[in-house]
Structures are given as structure tokens and as C-alpha cells.
PDB file of C-alpha atoms in Angstrom:
ATOM      1  CA  MET A   1       5.319   1.802 -32.801  1.00 44.00           C
ATOM      2  CA  LYS A   2       8.139  -0.968 -31.331  1.00 41.00           C
ATOM      3  CA  LYS A   3       8.117   0.193 -28.527  1.00 45.00           C
ATOM      4  CA  ILE A   4       4.487   0.847 -27.734  1.00 43.00           C
ATOM      5  CA  SER A   5       3.830  -2.812 -28.720  1.00 42.00           C
ATOM      6  CA  SER A   6       6.967  -4.393 -26.542  1.00 43.00           C
ATOM      7  CA  LEU A   7       5.268  -2.296 -23.737  1.00 45.00           C
ATOM      8  CA  LEU A   8       1.336  -3.670 -24.830  1.00 41.00           C
ATOM      9  CA  LEU A   9       3.482  -6.850 -24.607  1.00 39.00           C
ATOM     10  CA  LEU A  10       4.052  -6.658 -20.750  1.00 43.00           C
ATOM     11  CA  LEU A  11       0.677  -5.507 -19.614  1.00 45.00           C
ATOM     12  CA  LEU A  12      -0.312  -9.106 -21.157  1.00 39.00           C
ATOM     13  CA  ALA A  13       2.070 -10.948 -18.821  1.00 37.00           C
ATOM     14  CA  VAL A  14      -0.031 -10.128 -15.155  1.00 39.00           C
ATOM     15  CA  LEU A  15       0.587 -11.786 -12.619  1.00 41.00           C
ATOM     16  CA  PRO A  16      -1.467 -10.668  -9.154  1.00 40.00           C
ATOM     17  CA  SER A  17      -1.087  -8.795  -6.297  1.00 41.00           C
ATOM     18  CA  CYS A  18      -2.451  -9.576  -2.841  1.00 40.00           C
ATOM     19  CA  GLY A  19      -0.013  -8.474  -0.721  1.00 42.00           C
ATOM     20  CA  THR A  20       2.513 -10.735   1.398  1.00 40.00           C
ATOM     21  CA  ALA A  21       1.030 -13.581   3.630  1.00 40.00           C
ATOM     22  CA  ALA A  22      -0.051 -12.860   7.467  1.00 42.00           C
ATOM     23  CA  ALA A  23       1.896 -14.011  10.243  1.00 48.00           C
ATOM     24  CA  HIS A  24       0.044 -16.180  12.131  1.00 45.00           C
ATOM     25  CA  PRO A  25      -1.492 -14.247  15.269  1.00 53.00           C
ATOM     26  CA  THR A  26       0.751 -16.049  17.407  1.00 46.00           C
ATOM     27  CA  GLY A  27       4.180 -15.591  16.407  1.00 40.00           C
ATOM     28  CA  GLN A  28       4.266 -18.704  14.657  1.00 39.00           C
ATOM     29  CA  ASN A  29       4.093 -20.033  10.547  1.00 38.00           C
ATOM     30  CA  PRO A  30       2.761 -23.290  10.704  1.00 35.00           C
ATOM     31  CA  ALA A  31       2.224 -24.927   7.012  1.00 37.00           C
ATOM     32  CA  ALA A  32      -1.516 -23.678   6.420  1.00 38.00           C
ATOM     33  CA  PRO A  33      -3.828 -25.642   4.281  1.00 37.00           C
ATOM     34  CA  ALA A  34      -4.580 -25.265   0.865  1.00 39.00           C
ATOM     35  CA  ALA A  35      -7.441 -22.507   0.650  1.00 39.00           C
ATOM     36  CA  ALA A  36     -10.311 -20.949  -2.032  1.00 39.00           C
ATOM     37  CA  ALA A  37      -9.162 -18.308  -3.677  1.00 38.00           C
ATOM     38  CA  PRO A  38     -11.450 -14.864  -1.659  1.00 39.00           C
ATOM     39  CA  SER A  39     -14.542 -14.168  -3.386  1.00 38.00           C
ATOM     40  CA  ALA A  40     -14.596 -12.070  -6.622  1.00 38.00           C
ATOM     41  CA  ALA A  41     -14.970  -8.040  -6.001  1.00 37.00           C
ATOM     42  CA  PRO A  42     -19.145  -7.260  -5.784  1.00 37.00           C
ATOM     43  CA  SER A  43     -19.528  -5.176  -9.234  1.00 35.00           C
ATOM     44  CA  VAL A  44     -20.239  -1.073  -8.075  1.00 33.00           C
ATOM     45  CA  ALA A  45     -22.827   0.183 -10.809  1.00 33.00           C
ATOM     46  CA  SER A  46     -22.524   3.509  -9.380  1.00 34.00           C
ATOM     47  CA  ARG A  47     -18.435   4.028  -9.713  1.00 35.00           C
ATOM     48  CA  PRO A  48     -16.885   2.041 -12.247  1.00 34.00           C
ATOM     49  CA  VAL A  49     -13.367   1.114 -11.068  1.00 37.00           C
ATOM     50  CA  SER A  50     -10.677   0.324 -14.051  1.00 34.00           C
ATOM     51  CA  CYS A  51      -8.809  -3.113 -12.596  1.00 34.00           C
ATOM     52  CA  GLY A  52      -6.881  -4.229 -15.152  1.00 32.00           C
ATOM     53  CA  ILE A  53      -3.531  -4.244 -14.256  1.00 34.00           C
ATOM     54  CA  ALA A  54      -1.954  -5.413 -10.818  1.00 38.00           C
ATOM     55  CA  ALA A  55       2.102  -5.909 -11.493  1.00 38.00           C
ATOM     56  CA  ALA A  56       3.771  -6.207 -15.076  1.00 37.00           C
ATOM     57  CA  HIS A  57       7.783  -6.803 -15.716  1.00 33.00           C
ATOM     58  CA  THR A  58      10.171  -5.126 -18.007  1.00 35.00           C
ATOM     59  CA  THR A  59      12.376  -6.956 -19.943  1.00 31.00           C
ATOM     60  CA  GLY A  60      15.818  -8.112 -19.770  1.00 33.00           C
ATOM     61  CA  ALA A  61      18.483  -9.021 -16.548  1.00 36.00           C
ATOM     62  CA  GLU A  62      18.458  -5.668 -14.029  1.00 38.00           C
ATOM     63  CA  ALA A  63      21.782  -3.755 -15.026  1.00 38.00           C
ATOM     64  CA  PRO A  64      24.190  -2.760 -12.577  1.00 40.00           C
ATOM     65  CA  ALA A  65      23.244   0.526  -9.069  1.00 40.00           C
ATOM     66  CA  THR A  66      26.273   2.189 -10.551  1.00 40.00           C
ATOM     67  CA  GLY A  67      26.927   5.769  -8.846  1.00 42.00           C
ATOM     68  CA  GLN A  68      24.945   4.467  -6.543  1.00 44.00           C
ATOM     69  CA  ASN A  69      24.850   5.781  -3.611  1.00 44.00           C
ATOM     70  CA  PRO A  70      22.925   4.514   0.296  1.00 41.00           C
ATOM     71  CA  ALA A  71      25.028   6.877   2.270  1.00 38.00           C
ATOM     72  CA  ALA A  72      23.523  10.315   0.043  1.00 45.00           C
ATOM     73  CA  THR A  73      19.898   8.174  -0.835  1.00 52.00           C
ATOM     74  CA  ALA A  74      19.502   7.478   3.034  1.00 54.00           C
ATOM     75  CA  ASP A  75      19.182  11.532   3.989  1.00 78.00           C
ATOM     76  CA  ILE A  76      16.577  11.848   1.540  1.00 90.00           C
ATOM     77  CA  PRO A  77      14.308  14.275   3.789  1.00 91.00           C
ATOM     78  CA  ALA A  78      10.981  14.202   0.694  1.00 96.00           C
ATOM     79  CA  LEU A  79      10.187  13.589  -3.153  1.00 98.00           C
ATOM     80  CA  TRP A  80       7.986  14.721  -5.812  1.00 98.00           C
ATOM     81  CA  ILE A  81       7.360  13.885  -8.816  1.00 98.00           C
ATOM     82  CA  SER A  82       7.199  15.394 -12.405  1.00 98.00           C
ATOM     83  CA  GLY A  83       6.607  14.827 -15.907  1.00 97.00           C
ATOM     84  CA  THR A  84       4.419  14.325 -18.439  1.00 97.00           C
ATOM     85  CA  ALA A  85       3.171  11.870 -16.702  1.00 98.00           C
ATOM     86  CA  VAL A  86       2.103  13.967 -13.349  1.00 98.00           C
ATOM     87  CA  PRO A  87      -1.230  15.578 -13.338  1.00 98.00           C
ATOM     88  CA  GLY A  88      -0.773  18.915 -12.331  1.00 97.00           C
ATOM     89  CA  GLY A  89       3.058  18.571 -13.692  1.00 96.00           C
ATOM     90  CA  VAL A  90       5.142  18.210 -10.482  1.00 98.00           C
ATOM     91  CA  GLN A  91       3.164  16.271  -6.726  1.00 98.00           C
ATOM     92  CA  GLN A  92       5.180  15.471  -3.136  1.00 98.00           C
ATOM     93  CA  LEU A  93       4.882  11.706  -2.824  1.00 98.00           C
ATOM     94  CA  GLU A  94       3.267  10.570   0.940  1.00 97.00           C
ATOM     95  CA  ALA A  95       6.379  10.300   3.328  1.00 96.00           C
ATOM     96  CA  MET A  96       5.042   6.953   6.151  1.00 96.00           C
ATOM     97  CA  PRO A  97       5.604   6.900   9.437  1.00 94.00           C
ATOM     98  CA  ASP A  98       8.699   4.175   9.248  1.00 92.00           C
ATOM     99  CA  GLY A  99      10.720   7.582   7.953  1.00 90.00           C
ATOM    100  CA  LYS A 100      12.488   5.535   4.836  1.00 93.00           C
ATOM    101  CA  THR A 101       9.640   4.761   2.793  1.00 96.00           C
ATOM    102  CA  TYR A 102       7.779   7.231  -0.201  1.00 98.00           C
ATOM    103  CA  LYS A 103       4.331   6.304  -1.867  1.00 98.00           C
ATOM    104  CA  PHE A 104       1.610   7.996  -4.369  1.00 98.00           C
ATOM    105  CA  ALA A 105      -1.776   7.097  -4.876  1.00 98.00           C
ATOM    106  CA  GLY A 106      -3.971   8.990  -7.529  1.00 98.00           C
ATOM    107  CA  GLN A 107      -4.141   9.128 -11.625  1.00 98.00           C
ATOM    108  CA  LEU A 108      -1.105   9.582 -14.225  1.00 98.00           C
ATOM    109  CA  LEU A 109      -1.326  10.292 -17.161  1.00 98.00           C
ATOM    110  CA  PRO A 110       1.000   8.121 -20.415  1.00 98.00           C
ATOM    111  CA  GLY A 111       4.552   9.812 -20.392  1.00 97.00           C
ATOM    112  CA  GLU A 112       7.394   9.999 -18.300  1.00 97.00           C
ATOM    113  CA  LEU A 113       7.807  10.088 -14.748  1.00 98.00           C
ATOM    114  CA  ILE A 114      11.079  11.957 -12.839  1.00 98.00           C
ATOM    115  CA  ILE A 115      11.408  11.212  -8.928  1.00 98.00           C
ATOM    116  CA  GLN A 116      13.327  14.203  -7.960  1.00 97.00           C
ATOM    117  CA  THR A 117      13.593  15.359  -4.544  1.00 97.00           C
ATOM    118  CA  THR A 118      13.088  18.777  -4.952  1.00 97.00           C
ATOM    119  CA  LYS A 119       9.808  20.242  -5.486  1.00 97.00           C
ATOM    120  CA  LYS A 120      11.819  22.372  -9.036  1.00 96.00           C
ATOM    121  CA  ALA A 121      14.918  20.926 -10.247  1.00 95.00           C
ATOM    122  CA  GLY A 122      17.854  23.495  -9.229  1.00 95.00           C
ATOM    123  CA  LYS A 123      21.798  22.749  -8.783  1.00 94.00           C
ATOM    124  CA  THR A 124      21.422  21.054  -5.328  1.00 95.00           C
ATOM    125  CA  THR A 125      18.377  18.413  -6.610  1.00 96.00           C
ATOM    126  CA  ARG A 126      18.907  14.579  -6.919  1.00 97.00           C
ATOM    127  CA  TYR A 127      16.748  12.184  -8.693  1.00 97.00           C
ATOM    128  CA  ILE A 128      15.633   8.499  -7.973  1.00 97.00           C
ATOM    129  CA  ILE A 129      16.363   6.690 -11.474  1.00 97.00           C
ATOM    130  CA  PRO A 130      15.713   2.953 -12.723  1.00 97.00           C
ATOM    131  CA  THR A 131      18.551   1.046 -13.144  1.00 96.00           C
ATOM    132  CA  LEU A 132      16.954  -0.449 -16.536  1.00 94.00           C
ATOM    133  CA  PRO A 133      16.544   1.897 -19.816  1.00 92.00           C
ATOM    134  CA  ASP A 134      12.594   2.513 -20.501  1.00 93.00           C
ATOM    135  CA  ALA A 135      11.043   0.743 -16.624  1.00 97.00           C
ATOM    136  CA  LEU A 136       7.679   0.643 -16.293  1.00 97.00           C
ATOM    137  CA  ILE A 137       6.598   2.669 -12.897  1.00 98.00           C
ATOM    138  CA  VAL A 138       3.944  -1.025 -12.692  1.00 98.00           C
ATOM    139  CA  SER A 139       6.136  -3.542 -11.392  1.00 97.00           C
ATOM    140  CA  ARG A 140       7.075  -5.792  -8.496  1.00 96.00           C
ATOM    141  CA  GLY A 141      10.213  -3.854  -7.357  1.00 97.00           C
ATOM    142  CA  ILE A 142      12.782  -2.259 -10.279  1.00 98.00           C
ATOM    143  CA  ARG A 143      16.482  -1.262  -7.677  1.00 98.00           C
ATOM    144  CA  PHE A 144      17.046   2.713  -8.445  1.00 97.00           C
ATOM    145  CA  ARG A 145      19.843   4.273  -8.041  1.00 96.00           C
ATOM    146  CA  GLU A 146      20.493   8.594  -7.742  1.00 96.00           C
ATOM    147  CA  THR A 147      21.920  10.871 -10.264  1.00 96.00           C
ATOM    148  CA  ALA A 148      22.330  15.009 -10.148  1.00 96.00           C
ATOM    149  CA  ASP A 149      22.367  14.730 -13.570  1.00 95.00           C
ATOM    150  CA  ALA A 150      18.541  15.275 -14.814  1.00 94.00           C
ATOM    151  CA  PRO A 151      17.324  12.374 -16.522  1.00 93.00           C
ATOM    152  CA  SER A 152      16.774  11.907 -20.152  1.00 92.00           C
ATOM    153  CA  ALA A 153      12.968  10.549 -21.676  1.00 89.00           C
ATOM    154  CA  ALA A 154      13.808   7.162 -22.037  1.00 87.00           C
ATOM    155  CA  ALA A 155      16.512   7.253 -18.425  1.00 93.00           C
ATOM    156  CA  ALA A 156      12.518   8.050 -16.550  1.00 96.00           C
ATOM    157  CA  TRP A 157       9.470   5.629 -15.410  1.00 98.00           C
ATOM    158  CA  GLN A 158       7.110   4.774 -17.608  1.00 98.00           C
ATOM    159  CA  VAL A 159       3.606   5.285 -17.426  1.00 98.00           C
ATOM    160  CA  PRO A 160       1.878   3.254 -20.419  1.00 96.00           C
ATOM    161  CA  PHE A 161      -1.675   4.413 -20.332  1.00 97.00           C
ATOM    162  CA  GLN A 162      -3.544   6.389 -18.096  1.00 98.00           C
ATOM    163  CA  ASN A 163      -5.373   5.686 -15.086  1.00 98.00           C
ATOM    164  CA  ASP A 164      -6.675   7.094 -11.403  1.00 98.00           C
ATOM    165  CA  LEU A 165      -6.088   3.997  -9.614  1.00 98.00           C
ATOM    166  CA  TYR A 166      -1.940   4.219 -10.264  1.00 98.00           C
ATOM    167  CA  ARG A 167       0.037   3.180  -7.108  1.00 98.00           C
ATOM    168  CA  PHE A 168       3.728   2.987  -6.434  1.00 98.00           C
ATOM    169  CA  THR A 169       6.382   2.279  -3.349  1.00 98.00           C
ATOM    170  CA  VAL A 170       9.464   4.362  -3.443  1.00 98.00           C
ATOM    171  CA  SER A 171      11.268   1.821  -0.679  1.00 97.00           C
ATOM    172  CA  ILE A 172      15.182   3.905   0.477  1.00 95.00           C
ATOM    173  CA  ALA A 173      15.944   0.888   2.801  1.00 94.00           C
ATOM    174  CA  ARG A 174      15.822  -1.837  -0.240  1.00 95.00           C
ATOM    175  CA  GLN A 175      16.847   1.373  -3.075  1.00 96.00           C
ATOM    176  CA  LYS A 176      13.514   0.081  -5.045  1.00 97.00           C
ATOM    177  CA  VAL A 177      10.720   1.615  -7.074  1.00 98.00           C
ATOM    178  CA  SER A 178       7.114  -0.857  -7.118  1.00 98.00           C
ATOM    179  CA  GLY A 179       3.853  -0.480  -8.776  1.00 98.00           C
ATOM    180  CA  GLU A 180       1.009  -1.416  -8.847  1.00 98.00           C
ATOM    181  CA  ILE A 181      -3.077  -0.520 -10.679  1.00 98.00           C
ATOM    182  CA  PHE A 182      -4.632  -0.932  -7.553  1.00 98.00           C
ATOM    183  CA  GLN A 183      -7.716  -3.690  -7.852  1.00 96.00           C
ATOM    184  CA  PRO A 184     -10.577  -3.628  -4.376  1.00 96.00           C
ATOM    185  CA  TRP A 185     -11.063  -5.991  -2.637  1.00 97.00           C
ATOM    186  CA  GLY A 186     -13.808  -7.857  -2.362  1.00 97.00           C
ATOM    187  CA  GLU A 187     -13.645  -7.822   1.734  1.00 98.00           C
ATOM    188  CA  LEU A 188     -12.681  -6.728   4.727  1.00 98.00           C
ATOM    189  CA  PHE A 189     -12.435  -7.678   8.469  1.00 98.00           C
ATOM    190  CA  ILE A 190     -11.138  -7.613  11.118  1.00 98.00           C
ATOM    191  CA  ALA A 191      -9.797 -10.055  14.159  1.00 98.00           C
ATOM    192  CA  GLY A 192      -8.113 -10.218  17.021  1.00 98.00           C
ATOM    193  CA  GLY A 193      -7.898 -10.220  21.799  1.00 98.00           C
ATOM    194  CA  ALA A 194      -9.132  -7.288  21.149  1.00 98.00           C
ATOM    195  CA  THR A 195     -12.863  -7.385  19.404  1.00 98.00           C
ATOM    196  CA  GLU A 196     -15.196 -10.146  20.324  1.00 97.00           C
ATOM    197  CA  VAL A 197     -13.812 -12.794  18.014  1.00 97.00           C
ATOM    198  CA  GLY A 198     -10.097 -13.116  19.915  1.00 97.00           C
ATOM    199  CA  TRP A 199      -7.517 -14.953  17.829  1.00 97.00           C
ATOM    200  CA  ALA A 200      -8.263 -18.803  17.155  1.00 96.00           C
ATOM    201  CA  CYS A 201     -11.432 -16.414  14.213  1.00 97.00           C
ATOM    202  CA  GLU A 202     -10.729 -18.393  11.432  1.00 97.00           C
ATOM    203  CA  GLY A 203     -14.775 -18.413   9.285  1.00 97.00           C
ATOM    204  CA  LYS A 204     -16.002 -15.901  11.825  1.00 98.00           C
ATOM    205  CA  MET A 205     -13.952 -12.595  11.605  1.00 98.00           C
ATOM    206  CA  LEU A 206     -15.840  -9.409  12.048  1.00 98.00           C
ATOM    207  CA  LEU A 207     -17.260  -8.473   8.711  1.00 98.00           C
ATOM    208  CA  MET A 208     -16.036  -4.966   7.435  1.00 98.00           C
ATOM    209  CA  LYS A 209     -19.162  -2.471   4.726  1.00 98.00           C
ATOM    210  CA  GLN A 210     -18.037  -1.764   1.449  1.00 98.00           C
ATOM    211  CA  ASP A 211     -18.878   2.034   0.358  1.00 98.00           C
ATOM    212  CA  LEU A 212     -21.782   1.489  -2.292  1.00 95.00           C
ATOM    213  CA  GLU A 213     -19.700   5.034  -3.902  1.00 96.00           C
ATOM    214  CA  ASN A 214     -16.448   3.734  -4.137  1.00 97.00           C
ATOM    215  CA  PRO A 215     -14.824  -0.361  -3.001  1.00 97.00           C
ATOM    216  CA  CYS A 216     -12.569   0.896  -1.660  1.00 98.00           C
ATOM    217  CA  LEU A 217     -13.584   2.150   1.800  1.00 98.00           C
ATOM    218  CA  TRP A 218     -13.986  -0.322   4.025  1.00 98.00           C
ATOM    219  CA  THR A 219     -16.268   0.491   7.335  1.00 98.00           C
ATOM    220  CA  TRP A 220     -16.767  -1.218  11.002  1.00 98.00           C
ATOM    221  CA  GLU A 221     -18.374   0.020  14.438  1.00 98.00           C
ATOM    222  CA  GLY A 222     -18.394  -2.334  17.767  1.00 98.00           C
ATOM    223  CA  GLU A 223     -16.902  -3.393  20.900  1.00 98.00           C
ATOM    224  CA  LEU A 224     -12.884  -2.348  20.884  1.00 98.00           C
ATOM    225  CA  ARG A 225     -11.954  -3.980  24.616  1.00 97.00           C
ATOM    226  CA  GLN A 226      -8.936  -5.471  26.201  1.00 96.00           C
ATOM    227  CA  HIS A 227     -10.189  -9.380  26.435  1.00 97.00           C
ATOM    228  CA  PRO A 228      -7.497 -10.691  29.721  1.00 94.00           C
ATOM    229  CA  ASP A 229      -7.949 -14.474  28.697  1.00 94.00           C
ATOM    230  CA  VAL A 230      -6.437 -14.093  25.154  1.00 94.00           C
ATOM    231  CA  GLU A 231      -2.775 -13.686  24.223  1.00 94.00           C
ATOM    232  CA  GLU A 232      -1.870  -9.765  22.969  1.00 97.00           C
ATOM    233  CA  PRO A 233      -5.674  -9.428  24.674  1.00 98.00           C
ATOM    234  CA  ARG A 234      -5.974  -5.488  23.302  1.00 97.00           C
ATOM    235  CA  SER A 235      -4.662  -6.029  19.238  1.00 98.00           C
ATOM    236  CA  PHE A 236      -6.218  -6.489  16.662  1.00 98.00           C
ATOM    237  CA  LYS A 237      -5.990  -6.094  12.938  1.00 97.00           C
ATOM    238  CA  PHE A 238      -7.415  -6.251   9.114  1.00 98.00           C
ATOM    239  CA  GLN A 239      -7.452  -9.724   6.497  1.00 98.00           C
ATOM    240  CA  GLY A 240      -8.403  -9.424   3.153  1.00 98.00           C
ATOM    241  CA  GLN A 241     -10.561 -12.717   3.781  1.00 98.00           C
ATOM    242  CA  ASP A 242     -12.348 -14.507   7.043  1.00 98.00           C
ATOM    243  CA  ARG A 243      -8.936 -16.505   7.762  1.00 97.00           C
ATOM    244  CA  TRP A 244      -5.059 -14.641   8.103  1.00 96.00           C
ATOM    245  CA  ASN A 245      -4.148 -15.652   5.027  1.00 95.00           C
ATOM    246  CA  PRO A 246      -2.561 -14.073   1.705  1.00 96.00           C
ATOM    247  CA  LYS A 247      -3.839 -10.228   2.402  1.00 97.00           C
ATOM    248  CA  SER A 248      -3.634  -8.635   5.054  1.00 98.00           C
ATOM    249  CA  LEU A 249      -3.252  -4.652   6.806  1.00 98.00           C
ATOM    250  CA  HIS A 250      -1.091  -4.001   9.387  1.00 98.00           C
ATOM    251  CA  PRO A 251       0.564  -0.378  10.763  1.00 97.00           C
ATOM    252  CA  TYR A 252       4.484   0.373  10.344  1.00 96.00           C
ATOM    253  CA  ARG A 253       4.992  -0.042  14.454  1.00 96.00           C
ATOM    254  CA  GLN A 254       3.826  -2.779  16.527  1.00 97.00           C
ATOM    255  CA  GLY A 255       1.210  -1.469  18.839  1.00 97.00           C
ATOM    256  CA  THR A 256       0.648   1.104  16.870  1.00 97.00           C
ATOM    257  CA  ASP A 257      -3.348   3.466  19.274  1.00 98.00           C
ATOM    258  CA  ILE A 258      -5.455   2.689  16.733  1.00 98.00           C
ATOM    259  CA  LEU A 259      -7.061   5.922  17.693  1.00 97.00           C
ATOM    260  CA  SER A 260      -2.745   7.631  16.728  1.00 96.00           C
ATOM    261  CA  GLU A 261      -1.585   7.322  13.085  1.00 95.00           C
ATOM    262  CA  PRO A 262      -3.426   7.535  10.316  1.00 97.00           C
ATOM    263  CA  ARG A 263      -1.295   5.091   7.727  1.00 97.00           C
ATOM    264  CA  LEU A 264      -1.232   1.980   7.209  1.00 97.00           C
ATOM    265  CA  ARG A 265       0.779  -1.293   5.037  1.00 96.00           C
ATOM    266  CA  THR A 266      -0.779  -4.038   2.244  1.00 96.00           C
ATOM    267  CA  GLY A 267       0.992  -7.212   3.837  1.00 93.00           C
ATOM    268  CA  GLY A 268       5.385  -6.930   5.140  1.00 92.00           C
ATOM    269  CA  ASP A 269       5.163  -7.322   9.065  1.00 94.00           C
ATOM    270  CA  ASP A 270       3.267  -8.600  10.761  1.00 96.00           C
ATOM    271  CA  THR A 271       2.438  -6.042  13.348  1.00 97.00           C
ATOM    272  CA  LYS A 272      -1.083  -5.213  15.077  1.00 98.00           C
ATOM    273  CA  TRP A 273      -2.516  -2.341  16.623  1.00 98.00           C
ATOM    274  CA  GLU A 274      -3.738  -2.166  20.228  1.00 98.00           C
ATOM    275  CA  VAL A 275      -7.087  -0.108  22.367  1.00 97.00           C
ATOM    276  CA  SER A 276      -5.556   2.367  24.439  1.00 96.00           C
ATOM    277  CA  ARG A 277      -9.124   2.775  25.788  1.00 96.00           C
ATOM    278  CA  ASP A 278     -11.924   0.707  26.026  1.00 97.00           C
ATOM    279  CA  GLY A 279     -14.987   1.692  24.426  1.00 98.00           C
ATOM    280  CA  ARG A 280     -17.328   1.545  20.978  1.00 98.00           C
ATOM    281  CA  TYR A 281     -15.300   2.570  18.064  1.00 98.00           C
ATOM    282  CA  ARG A 282     -15.934   3.859  14.302  1.00 98.00           C
ATOM    283  CA  ILE A 283     -13.974   2.916  11.408  1.00 98.00           C
ATOM    284  CA  GLN A 284     -13.157   3.285   8.421  1.00 98.00           C
ATOM    285  CA  VAL A 285     -10.530   1.687   6.476  1.00 98.00           C
ATOM    286  CA  ASP A 286      -9.274   3.084   2.390  1.00 98.00           C
ATOM    287  CA  LEU A 287      -7.537   0.660   0.877  1.00 98.00           C
ATOM    288  CA  PHE A 288      -6.793   2.827  -2.207  1.00 98.00           C
ATOM    289  CA  HIS A 289      -4.851   5.532  -0.530  1.00 98.00           C
ATOM    290  CA  GLU A 290      -3.502   2.879   2.535  1.00 98.00           C
ATOM    291  CA  THR A 291      -5.539   5.246   5.344  1.00 98.00           C
ATOM    292  CA  VAL A 292      -7.469   4.276   8.795  1.00 98.00           C
ATOM    293  CA  LYS A 293      -9.575   6.912  10.733  1.00 98.00           C
ATOM    294  CA  ALA A 294     -11.017   6.083  13.589  1.00 98.00           C
ATOM    295  CA  GLU A 295     -13.398   6.905  16.422  1.00 98.00           C
ATOM    296  CA  LEU A 296     -14.011   6.434  20.005  1.00 98.00           C
ATOM    297  CA  LEU A 297     -17.765   6.476  20.277  1.00 98.00           C
ATOM    298  CA  LYS A 298     -18.480   6.277  23.825  1.00 95.00           C
ATOM    299  CA  PRO A 299     -15.825   4.495  26.069  1.00 93.00           C
TER     300      PRO A 299
END
């Protein structure tokens, strides 16, 4: 009972997660004037969405990563999760295009979650465990260490309650696990040199259309082409508001062809998509799963 009460207290100390602030499109980062907060997500009667937590913290100072082996951690080819918190018992995490990030998006149950390097535990299995006791999978980022010993329940990642919108990231480069319960955005825009509005477009970015059944899905249809009279004439990106800060979406690599790569990330470095062919496009963004699908409808 004491442990449950402590977890509930932790969940009350919640801070909203808006992603990393986007850089200025020209590569500069001038001080931006204060702006009004983005409008709240519209209610979707046909599909209520639980937006309870964006980020929560575990208490206490972070323990040193004793026993950590960065050289071994760097060669992890795949990761799975198991434990009482995982529907079906075992699920594989998705590897991102950067080769050093793994992600999960979906339902979790109350219980313990174990991150491991093989689908089935065995002699070669290594485990990614937190450097804090009773560490919540929802956090701003908790360092992990690698071990060959199967973790006890207390040494596993903790999931306090069931929700369909859990997301967490295992960053091998940063040696941290961070997570949230995703809150759908109220707006999503497309803008940049390949669009008709260019880069000097705050207040007039192109609004995408939110799906009535799934508030995490956004669609846009329109012209994308090279505009030689602007900087980065084939580039564009997605914004969570009609200005450059604070929410933005980016490809993992600069200059990624929108037709070639389905994965995207929220915030981070100011990388941009490009169009390899001019024409009319239909683009769908899944904010929860961090994917993008583009079709060239008419060259």
C-alpha cells in the first residue's frame, strides 16, 4: 500500500511534454518572443483518448551506473520487452533509422517491464535495467545499465496502471530510457521551401486535417516542388503549431526523401525532408507511432 501511494504521489507531479524546440529554419536560433500556447486538442466524441500523463519523475538521486559496459551496449542488434506489464508476454521494440534508438508505442498493463536483448531469455541474454529502484517507465530519462543477470521485480521498469497510449524510448547513445503517456496534439502544419508558403510563413503555415476517428492521425494533400527563389528550395517539415516553436517533427537524417522513409522523430536536431520529384502529394502523419506515409498522386 505504501508503494502504491508513493507511485500515485509521483503521478501527480506531472509536467507536459511538448517535444524539443525547433531550430530556426535557416539554421539560426534567434530569441523568439513569447507566444500564446497552442490551442487544446479538440474533443473526439467517437474515440475518447486518455491523456493522463506526459512525463513523471522517480524520486531520489540517480545511482551511479555501476557494472555498465558501453562497449557491449553499443553492439545491441535488437531489443524486446517482457514481464507482467507487456500484453502477450513479449514484444519486440522498433529500431529507428539512426541505429542506436529503440521505441515502443502501445498498450501496457500494471506490473513489471523487462528490456532484454533476445526474445527468449537464455545464456546470451543481456538486460537493460534502471540505475534507480522501482523506476517508472514514464520519466524524463533514467540512466540504465547492462547486466547478464535477470532482474528481480524491484529492479525492473515499473508500469503503475493500464493505458493504451504508452510510449518509451531506449537511447543506446545516451544510455537512457524515457517515456510518456502520449497526449494527441491539437494542430499540425506543414511548411518550408518546397511548399507554397516557403520559410517566412509563421501565421500562414498549411494546416493538416485531423482524423475524426483517431486524433493521432493527420492528413494533407497539396503541391510540393522546388522553389529556386527560396533557401533550401526542396525542403520542408511539420510543426505542432503555426510557428517554429516549440513542437516539431523531423526525419532522422537531413535531406530524407519523403517517399523513402516512414519513421520520424519528435523534436531534436533541425533536420528536414526533401522532395525528389515535383508534384501533388498526399501525406499522412501518425503522431503516436511517429510514422509518415507519402504518395505522389500526380507528377
